[in-house]
mmCIF file of C-alpha atoms and ligand atoms in Angstrom:
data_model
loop_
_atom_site.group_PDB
_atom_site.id
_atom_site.type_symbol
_atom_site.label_atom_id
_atom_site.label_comp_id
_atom_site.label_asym_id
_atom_site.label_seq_id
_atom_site.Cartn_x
_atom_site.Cartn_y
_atom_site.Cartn_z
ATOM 1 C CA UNK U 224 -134.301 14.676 -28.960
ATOM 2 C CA UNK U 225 -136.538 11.698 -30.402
ATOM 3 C CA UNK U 226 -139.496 11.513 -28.885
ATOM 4 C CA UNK U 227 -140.924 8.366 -27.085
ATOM 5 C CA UNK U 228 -143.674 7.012 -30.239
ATOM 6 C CA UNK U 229 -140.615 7.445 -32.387
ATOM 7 C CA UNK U 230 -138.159 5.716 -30.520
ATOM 8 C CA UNK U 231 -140.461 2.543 -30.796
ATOM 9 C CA UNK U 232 -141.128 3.907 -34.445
ATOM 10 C CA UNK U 233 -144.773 4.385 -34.084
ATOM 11 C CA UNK U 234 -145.529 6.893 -37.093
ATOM 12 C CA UNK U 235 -146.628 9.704 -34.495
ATOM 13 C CA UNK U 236 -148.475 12.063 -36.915
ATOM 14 C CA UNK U 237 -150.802 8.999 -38.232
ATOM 15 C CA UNK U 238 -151.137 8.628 -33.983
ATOM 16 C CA UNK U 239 -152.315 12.114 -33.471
ATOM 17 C CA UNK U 240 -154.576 12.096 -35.901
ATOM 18 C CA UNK U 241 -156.333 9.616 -35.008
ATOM 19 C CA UNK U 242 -156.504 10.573 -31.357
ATOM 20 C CA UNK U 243 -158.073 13.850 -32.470
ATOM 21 C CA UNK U 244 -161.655 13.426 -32.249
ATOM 22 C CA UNK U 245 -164.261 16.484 -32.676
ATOM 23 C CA UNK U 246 -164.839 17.059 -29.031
ATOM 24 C CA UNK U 247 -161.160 17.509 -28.701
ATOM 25 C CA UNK U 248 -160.876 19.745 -31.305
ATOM 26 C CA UNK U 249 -163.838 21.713 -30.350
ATOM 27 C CA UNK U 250 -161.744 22.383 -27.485
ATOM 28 C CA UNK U 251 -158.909 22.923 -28.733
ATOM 29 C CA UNK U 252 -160.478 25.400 -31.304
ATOM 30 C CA UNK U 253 -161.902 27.633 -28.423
ATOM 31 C CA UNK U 254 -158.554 27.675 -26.902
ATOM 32 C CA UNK U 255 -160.345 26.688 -23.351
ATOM 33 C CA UNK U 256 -162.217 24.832 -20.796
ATOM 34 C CA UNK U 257 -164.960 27.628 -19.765
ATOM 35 C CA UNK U 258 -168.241 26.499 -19.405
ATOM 36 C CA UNK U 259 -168.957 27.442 -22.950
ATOM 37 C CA UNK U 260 -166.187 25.443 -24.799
ATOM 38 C CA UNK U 261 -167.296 22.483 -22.290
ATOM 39 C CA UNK U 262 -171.306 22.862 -23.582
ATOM 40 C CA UNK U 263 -169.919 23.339 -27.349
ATOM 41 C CA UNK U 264 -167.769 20.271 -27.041
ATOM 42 C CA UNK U 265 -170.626 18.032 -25.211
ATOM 43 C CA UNK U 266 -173.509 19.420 -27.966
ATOM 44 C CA UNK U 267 -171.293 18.525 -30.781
ATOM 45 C CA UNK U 268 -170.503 15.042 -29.346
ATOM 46 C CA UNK U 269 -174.852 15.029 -29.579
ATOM 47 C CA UNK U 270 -174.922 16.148 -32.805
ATOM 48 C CA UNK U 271 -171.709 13.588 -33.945
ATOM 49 C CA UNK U 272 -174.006 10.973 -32.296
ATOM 50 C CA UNK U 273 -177.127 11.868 -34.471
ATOM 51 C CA UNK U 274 -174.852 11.493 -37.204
ATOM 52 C CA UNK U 275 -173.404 7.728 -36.707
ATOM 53 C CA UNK U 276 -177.406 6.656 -35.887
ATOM 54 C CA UNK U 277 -178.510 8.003 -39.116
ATOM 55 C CA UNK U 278 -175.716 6.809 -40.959
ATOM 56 C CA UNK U 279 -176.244 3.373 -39.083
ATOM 57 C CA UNK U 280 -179.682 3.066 -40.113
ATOM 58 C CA UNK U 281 -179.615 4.533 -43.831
ATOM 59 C CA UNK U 282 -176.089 2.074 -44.712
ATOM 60 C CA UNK U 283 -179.228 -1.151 -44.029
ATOM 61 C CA UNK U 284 -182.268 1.095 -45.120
ATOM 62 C CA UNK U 285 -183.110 -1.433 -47.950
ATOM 63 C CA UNK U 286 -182.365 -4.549 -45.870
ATOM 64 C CA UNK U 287 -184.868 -3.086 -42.881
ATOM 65 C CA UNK U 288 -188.469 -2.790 -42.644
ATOM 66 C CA UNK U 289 -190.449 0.386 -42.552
ATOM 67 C CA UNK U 290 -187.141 2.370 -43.369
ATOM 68 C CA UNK U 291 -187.861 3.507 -46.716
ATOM 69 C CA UNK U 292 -190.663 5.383 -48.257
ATOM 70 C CA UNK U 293 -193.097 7.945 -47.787
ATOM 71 C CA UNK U 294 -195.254 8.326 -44.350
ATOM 72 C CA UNK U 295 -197.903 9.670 -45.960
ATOM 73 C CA UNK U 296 -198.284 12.748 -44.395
ATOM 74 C CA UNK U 297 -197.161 16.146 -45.335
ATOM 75 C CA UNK U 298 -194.863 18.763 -43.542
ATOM 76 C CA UNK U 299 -195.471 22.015 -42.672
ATOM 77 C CA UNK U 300 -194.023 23.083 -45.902
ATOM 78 C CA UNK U 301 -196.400 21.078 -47.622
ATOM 79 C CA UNK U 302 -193.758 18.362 -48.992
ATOM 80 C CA UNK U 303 -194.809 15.083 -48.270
ATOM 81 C CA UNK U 304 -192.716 13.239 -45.763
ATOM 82 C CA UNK U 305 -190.614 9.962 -45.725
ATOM 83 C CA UNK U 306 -189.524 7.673 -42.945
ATOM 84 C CA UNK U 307 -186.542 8.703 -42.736
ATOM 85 C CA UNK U 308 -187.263 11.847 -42.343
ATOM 86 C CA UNK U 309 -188.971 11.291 -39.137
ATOM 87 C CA UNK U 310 -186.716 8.939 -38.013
ATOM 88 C CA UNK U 311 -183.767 11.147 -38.701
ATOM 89 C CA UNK U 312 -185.704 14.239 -36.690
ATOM 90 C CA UNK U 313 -186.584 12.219 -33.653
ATOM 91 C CA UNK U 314 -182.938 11.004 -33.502
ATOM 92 C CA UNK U 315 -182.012 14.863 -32.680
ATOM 93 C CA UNK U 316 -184.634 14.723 -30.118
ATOM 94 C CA UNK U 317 -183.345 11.920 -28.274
ATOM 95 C CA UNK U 318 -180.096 12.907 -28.178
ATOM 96 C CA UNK U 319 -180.796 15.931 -26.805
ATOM 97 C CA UNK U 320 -182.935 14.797 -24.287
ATOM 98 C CA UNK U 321 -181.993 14.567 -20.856
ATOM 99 C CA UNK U 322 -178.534 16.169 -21.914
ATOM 100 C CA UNK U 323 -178.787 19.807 -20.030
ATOM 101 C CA UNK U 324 -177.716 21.290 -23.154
ATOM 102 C CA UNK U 325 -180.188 22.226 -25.170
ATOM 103 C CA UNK U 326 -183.236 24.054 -24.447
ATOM 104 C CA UNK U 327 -185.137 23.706 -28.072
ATOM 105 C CA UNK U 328 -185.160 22.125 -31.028
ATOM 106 C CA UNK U 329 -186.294 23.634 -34.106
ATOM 107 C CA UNK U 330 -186.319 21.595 -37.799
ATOM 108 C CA UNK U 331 -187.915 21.676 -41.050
ATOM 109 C CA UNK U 332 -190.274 18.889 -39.827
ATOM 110 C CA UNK U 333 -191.941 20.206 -36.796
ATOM 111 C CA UNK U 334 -194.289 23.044 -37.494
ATOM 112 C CA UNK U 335 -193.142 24.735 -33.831
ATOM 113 C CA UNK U 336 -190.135 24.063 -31.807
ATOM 114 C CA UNK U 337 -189.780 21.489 -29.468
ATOM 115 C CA UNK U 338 -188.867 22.174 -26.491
ATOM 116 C CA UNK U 339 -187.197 20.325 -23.509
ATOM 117 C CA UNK U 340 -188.103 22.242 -20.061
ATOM 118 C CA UNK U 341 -185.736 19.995 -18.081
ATOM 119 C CA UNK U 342 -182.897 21.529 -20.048
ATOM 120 C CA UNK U 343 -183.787 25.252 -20.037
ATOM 121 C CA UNK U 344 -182.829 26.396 -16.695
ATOM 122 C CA UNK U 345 -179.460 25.091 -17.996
ATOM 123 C CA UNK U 346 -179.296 24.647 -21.523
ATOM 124 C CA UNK U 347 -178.416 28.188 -23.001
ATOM 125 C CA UNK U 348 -178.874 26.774 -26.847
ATOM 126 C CA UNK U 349 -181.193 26.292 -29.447
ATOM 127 C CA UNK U 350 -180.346 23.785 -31.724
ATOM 128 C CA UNK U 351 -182.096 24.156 -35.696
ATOM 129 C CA UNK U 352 -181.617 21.624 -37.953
ATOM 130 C CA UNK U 353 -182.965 19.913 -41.229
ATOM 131 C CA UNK U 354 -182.455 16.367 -40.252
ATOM 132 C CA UNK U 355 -182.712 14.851 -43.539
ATOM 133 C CA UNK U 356 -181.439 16.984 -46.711
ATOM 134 C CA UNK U 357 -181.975 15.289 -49.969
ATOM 135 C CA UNK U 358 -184.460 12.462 -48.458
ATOM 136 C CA UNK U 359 -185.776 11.985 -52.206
ATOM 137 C CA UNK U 360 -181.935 10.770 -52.798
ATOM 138 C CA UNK U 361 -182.982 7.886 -49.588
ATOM 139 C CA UNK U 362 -184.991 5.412 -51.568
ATOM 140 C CA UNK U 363 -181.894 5.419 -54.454
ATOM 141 C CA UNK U 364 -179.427 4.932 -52.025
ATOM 142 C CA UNK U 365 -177.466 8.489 -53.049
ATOM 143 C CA UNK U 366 -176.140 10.321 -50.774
ATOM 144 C CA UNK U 367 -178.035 12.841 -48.221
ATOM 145 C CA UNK U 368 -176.910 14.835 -45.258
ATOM 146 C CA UNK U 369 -177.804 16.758 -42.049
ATOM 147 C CA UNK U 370 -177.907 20.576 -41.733
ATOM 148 C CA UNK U 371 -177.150 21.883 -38.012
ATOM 149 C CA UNK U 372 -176.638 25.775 -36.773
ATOM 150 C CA UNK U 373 -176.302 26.178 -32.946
ATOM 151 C CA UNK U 374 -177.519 29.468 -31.642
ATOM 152 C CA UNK U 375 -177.646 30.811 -28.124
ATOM 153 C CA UNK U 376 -180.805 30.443 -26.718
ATOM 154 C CA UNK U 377 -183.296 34.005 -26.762
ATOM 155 C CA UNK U 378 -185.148 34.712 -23.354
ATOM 156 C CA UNK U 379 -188.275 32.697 -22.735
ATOM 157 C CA UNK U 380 -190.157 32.460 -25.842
ATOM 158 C CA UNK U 381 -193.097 33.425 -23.677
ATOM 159 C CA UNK U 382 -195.608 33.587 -27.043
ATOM 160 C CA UNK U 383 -194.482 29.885 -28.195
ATOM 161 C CA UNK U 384 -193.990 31.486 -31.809
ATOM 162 C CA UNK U 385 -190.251 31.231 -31.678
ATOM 163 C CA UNK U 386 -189.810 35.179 -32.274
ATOM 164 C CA UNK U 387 -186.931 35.484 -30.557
ATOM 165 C CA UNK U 388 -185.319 32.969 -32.931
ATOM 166 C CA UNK U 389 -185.581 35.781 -35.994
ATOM 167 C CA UNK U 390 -182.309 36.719 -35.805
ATOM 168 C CA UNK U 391 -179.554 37.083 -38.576
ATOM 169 C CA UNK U 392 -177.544 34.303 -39.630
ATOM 170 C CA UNK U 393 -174.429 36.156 -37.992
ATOM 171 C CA UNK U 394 -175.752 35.083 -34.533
ATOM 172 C CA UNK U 395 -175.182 31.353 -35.267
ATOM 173 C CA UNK U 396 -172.754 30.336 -32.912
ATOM 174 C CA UNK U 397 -171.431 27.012 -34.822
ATOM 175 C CA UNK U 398 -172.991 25.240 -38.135
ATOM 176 C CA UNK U 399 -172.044 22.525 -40.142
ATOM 177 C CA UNK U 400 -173.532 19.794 -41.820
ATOM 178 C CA UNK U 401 -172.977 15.734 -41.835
ATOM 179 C CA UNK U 402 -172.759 13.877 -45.520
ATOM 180 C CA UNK U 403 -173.538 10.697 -45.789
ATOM 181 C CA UNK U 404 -171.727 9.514 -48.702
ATOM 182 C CA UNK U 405 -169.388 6.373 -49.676
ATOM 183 C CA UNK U 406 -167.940 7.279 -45.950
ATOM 184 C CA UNK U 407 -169.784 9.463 -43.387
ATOM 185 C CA UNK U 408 -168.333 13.291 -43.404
ATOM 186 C CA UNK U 409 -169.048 16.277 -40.370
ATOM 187 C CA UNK U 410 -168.239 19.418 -41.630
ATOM 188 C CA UNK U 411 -168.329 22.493 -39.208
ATOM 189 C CA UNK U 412 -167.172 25.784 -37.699
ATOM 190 C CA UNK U 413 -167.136 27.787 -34.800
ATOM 191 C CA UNK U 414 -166.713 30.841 -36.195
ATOM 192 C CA UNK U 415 -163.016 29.934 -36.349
ATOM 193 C CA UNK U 416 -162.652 27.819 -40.385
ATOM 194 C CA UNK U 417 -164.060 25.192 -41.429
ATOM 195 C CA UNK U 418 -163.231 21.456 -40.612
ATOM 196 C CA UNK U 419 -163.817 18.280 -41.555
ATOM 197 C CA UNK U 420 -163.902 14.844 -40.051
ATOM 198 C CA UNK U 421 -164.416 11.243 -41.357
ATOM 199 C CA UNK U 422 -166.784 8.362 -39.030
ATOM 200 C CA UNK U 423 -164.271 5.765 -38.795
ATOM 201 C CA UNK U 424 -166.202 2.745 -38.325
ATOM 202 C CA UNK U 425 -163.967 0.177 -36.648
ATOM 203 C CA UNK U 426 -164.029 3.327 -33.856
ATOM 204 C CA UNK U 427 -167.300 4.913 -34.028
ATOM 205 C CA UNK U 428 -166.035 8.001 -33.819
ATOM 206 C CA UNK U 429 -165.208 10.948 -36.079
ATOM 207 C CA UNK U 430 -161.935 11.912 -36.650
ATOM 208 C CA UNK U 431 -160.393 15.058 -38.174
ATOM 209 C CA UNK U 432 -159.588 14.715 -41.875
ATOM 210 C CA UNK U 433 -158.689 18.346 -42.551
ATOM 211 C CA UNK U 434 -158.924 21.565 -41.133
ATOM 212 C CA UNK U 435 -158.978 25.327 -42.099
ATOM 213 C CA UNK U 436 -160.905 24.265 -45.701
ATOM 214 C CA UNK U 437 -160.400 26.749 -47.993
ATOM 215 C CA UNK U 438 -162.683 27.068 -51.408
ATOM 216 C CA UNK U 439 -161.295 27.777 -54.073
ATOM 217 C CA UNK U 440 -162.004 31.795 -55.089
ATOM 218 C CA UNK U 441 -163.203 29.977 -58.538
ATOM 219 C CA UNK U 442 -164.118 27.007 -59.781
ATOM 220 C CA UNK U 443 -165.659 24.807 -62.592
ATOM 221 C CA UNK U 444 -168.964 23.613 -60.681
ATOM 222 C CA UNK U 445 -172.472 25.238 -61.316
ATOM 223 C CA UNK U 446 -174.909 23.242 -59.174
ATOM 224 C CA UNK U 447 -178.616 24.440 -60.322
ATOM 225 C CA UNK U 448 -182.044 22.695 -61.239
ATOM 226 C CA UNK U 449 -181.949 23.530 -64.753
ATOM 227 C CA UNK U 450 -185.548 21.671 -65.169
ATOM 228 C CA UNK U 451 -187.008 25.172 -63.466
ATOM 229 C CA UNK U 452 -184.800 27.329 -66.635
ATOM 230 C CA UNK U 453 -188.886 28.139 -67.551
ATOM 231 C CA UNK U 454 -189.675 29.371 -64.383
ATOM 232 C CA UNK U 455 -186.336 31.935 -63.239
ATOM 233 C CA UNK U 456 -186.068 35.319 -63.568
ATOM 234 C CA UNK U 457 -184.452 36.494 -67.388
ATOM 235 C CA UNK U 458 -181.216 37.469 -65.088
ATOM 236 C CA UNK U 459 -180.414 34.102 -64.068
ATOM 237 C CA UNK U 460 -181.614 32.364 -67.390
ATOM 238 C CA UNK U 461 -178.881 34.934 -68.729
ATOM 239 C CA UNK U 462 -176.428 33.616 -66.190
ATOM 240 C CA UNK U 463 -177.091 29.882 -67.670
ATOM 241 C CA UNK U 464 -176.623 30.776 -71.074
ATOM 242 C CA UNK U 465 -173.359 32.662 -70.560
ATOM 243 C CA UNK U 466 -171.914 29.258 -68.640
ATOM 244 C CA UNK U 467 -173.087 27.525 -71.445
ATOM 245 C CA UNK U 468 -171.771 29.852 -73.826
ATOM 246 C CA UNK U 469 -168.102 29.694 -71.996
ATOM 247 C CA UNK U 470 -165.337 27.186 -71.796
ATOM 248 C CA UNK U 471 -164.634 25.629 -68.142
ATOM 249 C CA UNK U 472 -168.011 25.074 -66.777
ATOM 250 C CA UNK U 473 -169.021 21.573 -65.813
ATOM 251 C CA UNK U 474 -172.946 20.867 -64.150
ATOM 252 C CA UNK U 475 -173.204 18.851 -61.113
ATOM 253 C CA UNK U 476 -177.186 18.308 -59.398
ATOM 254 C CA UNK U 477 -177.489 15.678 -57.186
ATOM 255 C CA UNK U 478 -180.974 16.721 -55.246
ATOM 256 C CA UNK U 479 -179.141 16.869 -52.012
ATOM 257 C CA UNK U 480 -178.286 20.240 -51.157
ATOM 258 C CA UNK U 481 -175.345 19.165 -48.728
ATOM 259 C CA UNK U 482 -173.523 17.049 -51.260
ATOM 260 C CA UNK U 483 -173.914 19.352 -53.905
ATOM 261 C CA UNK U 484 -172.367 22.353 -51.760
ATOM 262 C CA UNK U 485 -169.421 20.123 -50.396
ATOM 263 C CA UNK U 486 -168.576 19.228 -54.057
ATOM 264 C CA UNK U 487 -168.372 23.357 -54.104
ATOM 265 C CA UNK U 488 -166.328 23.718 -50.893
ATOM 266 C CA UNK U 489 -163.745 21.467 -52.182
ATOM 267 C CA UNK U 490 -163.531 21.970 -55.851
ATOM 268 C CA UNK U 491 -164.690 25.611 -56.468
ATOM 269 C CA UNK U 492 -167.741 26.956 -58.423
ATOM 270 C CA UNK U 493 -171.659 28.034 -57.576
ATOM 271 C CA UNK U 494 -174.955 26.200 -56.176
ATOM 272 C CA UNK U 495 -178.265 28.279 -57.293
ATOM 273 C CA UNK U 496 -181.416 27.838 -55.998
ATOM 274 C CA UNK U 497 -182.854 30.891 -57.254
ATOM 275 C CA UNK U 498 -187.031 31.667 -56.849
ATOM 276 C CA UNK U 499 -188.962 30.238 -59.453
ATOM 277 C CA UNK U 500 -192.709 31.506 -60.845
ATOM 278 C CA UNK U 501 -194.208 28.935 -58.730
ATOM 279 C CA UNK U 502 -191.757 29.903 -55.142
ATOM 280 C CA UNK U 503 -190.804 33.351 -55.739
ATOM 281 C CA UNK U 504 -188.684 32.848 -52.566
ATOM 282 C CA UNK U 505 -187.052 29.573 -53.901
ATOM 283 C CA UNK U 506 -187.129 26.602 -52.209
ATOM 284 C CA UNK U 507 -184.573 26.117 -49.416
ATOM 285 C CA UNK U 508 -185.358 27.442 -46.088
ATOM 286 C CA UNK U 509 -183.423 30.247 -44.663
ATOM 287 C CA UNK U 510 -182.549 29.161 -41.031
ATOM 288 C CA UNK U 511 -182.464 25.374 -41.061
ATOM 289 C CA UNK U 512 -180.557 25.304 -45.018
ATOM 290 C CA UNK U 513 -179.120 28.245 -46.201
ATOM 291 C CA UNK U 514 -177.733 30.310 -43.058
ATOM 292 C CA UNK U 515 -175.921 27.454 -41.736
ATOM 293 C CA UNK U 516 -174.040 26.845 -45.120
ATOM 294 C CA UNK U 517 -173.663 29.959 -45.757
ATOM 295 C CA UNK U 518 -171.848 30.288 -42.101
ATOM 296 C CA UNK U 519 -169.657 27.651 -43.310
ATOM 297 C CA UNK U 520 -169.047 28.571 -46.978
ATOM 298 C CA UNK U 521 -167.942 32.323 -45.360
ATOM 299 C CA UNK U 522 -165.409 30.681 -42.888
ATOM 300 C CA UNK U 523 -164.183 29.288 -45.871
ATOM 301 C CA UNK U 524 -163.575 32.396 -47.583
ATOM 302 C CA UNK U 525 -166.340 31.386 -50.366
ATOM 303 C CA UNK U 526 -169.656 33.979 -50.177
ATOM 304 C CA UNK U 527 -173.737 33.470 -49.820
ATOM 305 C CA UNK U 528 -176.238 35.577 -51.073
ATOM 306 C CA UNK U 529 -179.830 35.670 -51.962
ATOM 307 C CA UNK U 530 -179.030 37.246 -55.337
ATOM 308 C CA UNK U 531 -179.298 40.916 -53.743
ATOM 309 C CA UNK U 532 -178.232 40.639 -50.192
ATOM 310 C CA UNK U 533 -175.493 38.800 -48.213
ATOM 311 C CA UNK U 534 -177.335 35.549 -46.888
ATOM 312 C CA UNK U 535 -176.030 36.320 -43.228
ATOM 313 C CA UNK U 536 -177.447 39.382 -43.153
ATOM 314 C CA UNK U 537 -181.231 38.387 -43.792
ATOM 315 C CA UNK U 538 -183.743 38.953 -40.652
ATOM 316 C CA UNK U 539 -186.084 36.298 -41.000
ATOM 317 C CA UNK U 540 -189.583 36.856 -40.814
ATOM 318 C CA UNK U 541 -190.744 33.479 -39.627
ATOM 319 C CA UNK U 542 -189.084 30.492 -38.852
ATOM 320 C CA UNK U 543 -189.658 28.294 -41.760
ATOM 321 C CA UNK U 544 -189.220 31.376 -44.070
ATOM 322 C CA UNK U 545 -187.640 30.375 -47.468
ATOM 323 C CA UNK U 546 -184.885 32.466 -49.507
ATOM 324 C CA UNK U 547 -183.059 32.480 -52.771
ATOM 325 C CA UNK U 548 -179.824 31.038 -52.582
ATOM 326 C CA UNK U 549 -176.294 31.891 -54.669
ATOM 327 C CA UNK U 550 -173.495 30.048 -52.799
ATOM 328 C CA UNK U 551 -170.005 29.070 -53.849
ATOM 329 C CA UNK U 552 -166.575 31.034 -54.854
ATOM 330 C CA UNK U 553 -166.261 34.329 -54.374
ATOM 331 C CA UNK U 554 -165.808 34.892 -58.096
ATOM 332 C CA UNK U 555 -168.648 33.084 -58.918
ATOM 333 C CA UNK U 556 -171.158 34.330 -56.853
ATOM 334 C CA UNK U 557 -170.193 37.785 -57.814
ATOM 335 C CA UNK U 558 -170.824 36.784 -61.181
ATOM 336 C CA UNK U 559 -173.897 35.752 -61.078
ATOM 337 C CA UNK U 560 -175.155 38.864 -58.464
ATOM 338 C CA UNK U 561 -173.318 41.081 -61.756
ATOM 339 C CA UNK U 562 -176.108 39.825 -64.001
ATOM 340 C CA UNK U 563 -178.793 40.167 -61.392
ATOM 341 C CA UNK U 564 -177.939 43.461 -61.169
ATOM 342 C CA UNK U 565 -177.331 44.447 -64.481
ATOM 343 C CA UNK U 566 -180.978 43.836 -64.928
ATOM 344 C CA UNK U 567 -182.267 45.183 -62.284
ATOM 345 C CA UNK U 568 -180.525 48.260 -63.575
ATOM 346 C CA UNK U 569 -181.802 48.377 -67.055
ATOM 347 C CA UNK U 570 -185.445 47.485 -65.725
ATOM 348 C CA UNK U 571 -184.935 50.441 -63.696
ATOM 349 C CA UNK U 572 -184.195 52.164 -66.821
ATOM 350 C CA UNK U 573 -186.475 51.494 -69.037
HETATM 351 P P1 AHG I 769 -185.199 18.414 -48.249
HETATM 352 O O1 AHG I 769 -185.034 16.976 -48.579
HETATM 353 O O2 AHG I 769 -184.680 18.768 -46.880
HETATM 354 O O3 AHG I 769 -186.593 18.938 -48.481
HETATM 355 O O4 AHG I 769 -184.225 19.271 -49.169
HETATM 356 C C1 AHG I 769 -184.172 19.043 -50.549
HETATM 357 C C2 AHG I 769 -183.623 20.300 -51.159
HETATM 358 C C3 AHG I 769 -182.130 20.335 -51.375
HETATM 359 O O5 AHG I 769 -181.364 19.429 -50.710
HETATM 360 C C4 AHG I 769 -181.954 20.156 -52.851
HETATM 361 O O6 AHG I 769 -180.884 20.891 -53.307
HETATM 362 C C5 AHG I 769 -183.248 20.628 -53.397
HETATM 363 O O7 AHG I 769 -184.207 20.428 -52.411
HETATM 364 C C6 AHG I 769 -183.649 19.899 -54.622
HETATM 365 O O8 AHG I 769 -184.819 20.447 -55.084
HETATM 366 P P2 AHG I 769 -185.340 20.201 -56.579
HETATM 367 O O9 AHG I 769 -185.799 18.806 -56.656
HETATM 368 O O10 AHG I 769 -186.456 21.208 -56.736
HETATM 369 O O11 AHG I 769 -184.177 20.501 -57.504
HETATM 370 MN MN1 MN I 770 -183.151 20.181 -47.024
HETATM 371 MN MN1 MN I 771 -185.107 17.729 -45.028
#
């Protein structure tokens, strides 16, 4: 029996496709219209949202006023902070606003969360995000992205210092990131693969380019700052020299964490951002950065780890705690961990 679209043959896959937006897939992913699938659906719509502003506004950042550049004031991680930046982390606020859904707020560029009381007795989420990844790649016009984990929301927070939030990256509920490259890319999972979906201008919306996103279980890519090779432990200085050493590796750095890592997730290999002698802990931030990829990279089938310890399983300590990170294909991560070990083990020895 031919269906109706191809009876007037109207290519129905292209169709579908194009009819599948995220909200609809969120949906469809959690096989149901519950309450929850209806608030995961409506915050990821928010988040989507976020996206296309910040896309709008970076694709004319060097046309526009007061876009580019630094503020002149530092964050709470003591990085000094650009407009976009701001920008970027107010956007999240404002979308969230009013929108029952979210109770708090919690990013890289607010020392404490922010919270929104009219949501709480409703909104059963916290959202944590780094709203601009990469914003030294802004005033170069390379790309950047968005970091986003969605976790339920922990009892009342009665001390205001976020305590309840200290809770293993297994609790996130859905993460992803947004790219803003030659097109703007959402990446995310519920827990159920990973997904991706392209802004399609002439629509404004976001529509789904490919699901289930598998990385490879090895690949070419190491992704490292090689300017700190001074500063890392002997172990991963070992782990350099043997790539280097070895047919098959190509380097890729662009100073955005989120491009770097989808580059990964599609092609196969390792991102390191190991500690250095100046951050022992490294410099990406464990609940905003790393557990939220490392959610993602998982669904894929890829692995995180801080070197020692699967990156899910880390209890943070405070919110804008900082961890090593080793992210990528299985094999490769493994690898790397092998020579971490190894001299562990002989410093154990000797
Ligand atoms: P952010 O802009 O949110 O501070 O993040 C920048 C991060 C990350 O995206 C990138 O991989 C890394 O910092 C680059 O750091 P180095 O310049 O030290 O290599
Ligand atoms: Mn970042
Ligand atoms: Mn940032």
């Amino acid at each position: 029996m031919t269906s109706t679209l191809q009876s007037f043959n109207i290519p129905e896959q292209a169709l579908d496709r194009d009819c599948m937006t995220l909200s609809r897939h969120v949906l469809q992913q959690l096989e149901s219209f519950t309450p929850e699938a209806q608030d995961l659906s409506a915050i990821m719509s928010r988040i989507a949202l976020a996206g296309k502003l910040i896309s709008r506004r970076l694709s004319r950042a060097g046309l526009m006023a007061d876009v580019l550049g630094f503020t002149g004031e530092t964050n709470v991680q003591g990085e000094s902070v650009k407009k976009m930046d701001i920008y970027a982390n107010e956007v999240f606020i404002s979308v969230f606003k009013q929108s029952g859904l979210v109770c708090r707020l919690a990013s890289e560029e607010m020392d404490e969360p922010y919270y929104i009381p009219e949501n709480c007795p409703i909104g059963r989420y916290t959202l944590l995000y780094d709203p601009i990844d990469g914003s030294s790649n802004v005033d170069i016009n390379i790309n950047v992205g968005s970091i986003f984990a969605i976790r339920q929301q922990q009892g009342e927070d009665l001390n205001g210092q976020a305590n309840d939030l200290l809770q293993n990256g297994r609790q996130q509920l859905a993460a992803g990131y947004i790219l803003y490259g030659p097109s703007t890319m959402l990446v995310y999972s519920l827990g159920r693969g990973v997904h991706s979906f392209i802004l399609d201008p002439s629509l404004g919306e976001f529509i789904l380019a490919q699901e289930n996103i598998k990385i490879p279980e090895h690949g070419p890519i190491y992704s490292t700052n090689e300017g700190n090779f001074w500063q890392w432990d002997e172990s991963i200085r070992d782990y350099t020299r043997y790539v280097h050493r070895h047919e098959g590796y190509t380097s890729r750095y662009s100073g955005a964490l989120v491009g770097d890592i989808h580059r990964i997730l599609m092609q196969g290999g390792v991102f390191l951002y190991p500690g250095t002698v100046k951050n022992p802990q490294g410099k990406l931030r464990l609940l905003y950065e790393t557990a939220p990829l490392a959610f993602l990279i998982e669904q894929a089938g890829g692995r995180a780890s801080n070197g020692e310890q699967n990156l899910l399983d880390i209890m943070p300590q405070k919110l804008h705690q900082r961890t090593p990170l080793v992210i990528g294909s299985k094999e490769d991560v493994n690898l790397v961990e092998s020579f971490i070990s190894e001299h562990k083990r002989r410093q154990t020895e000797s």
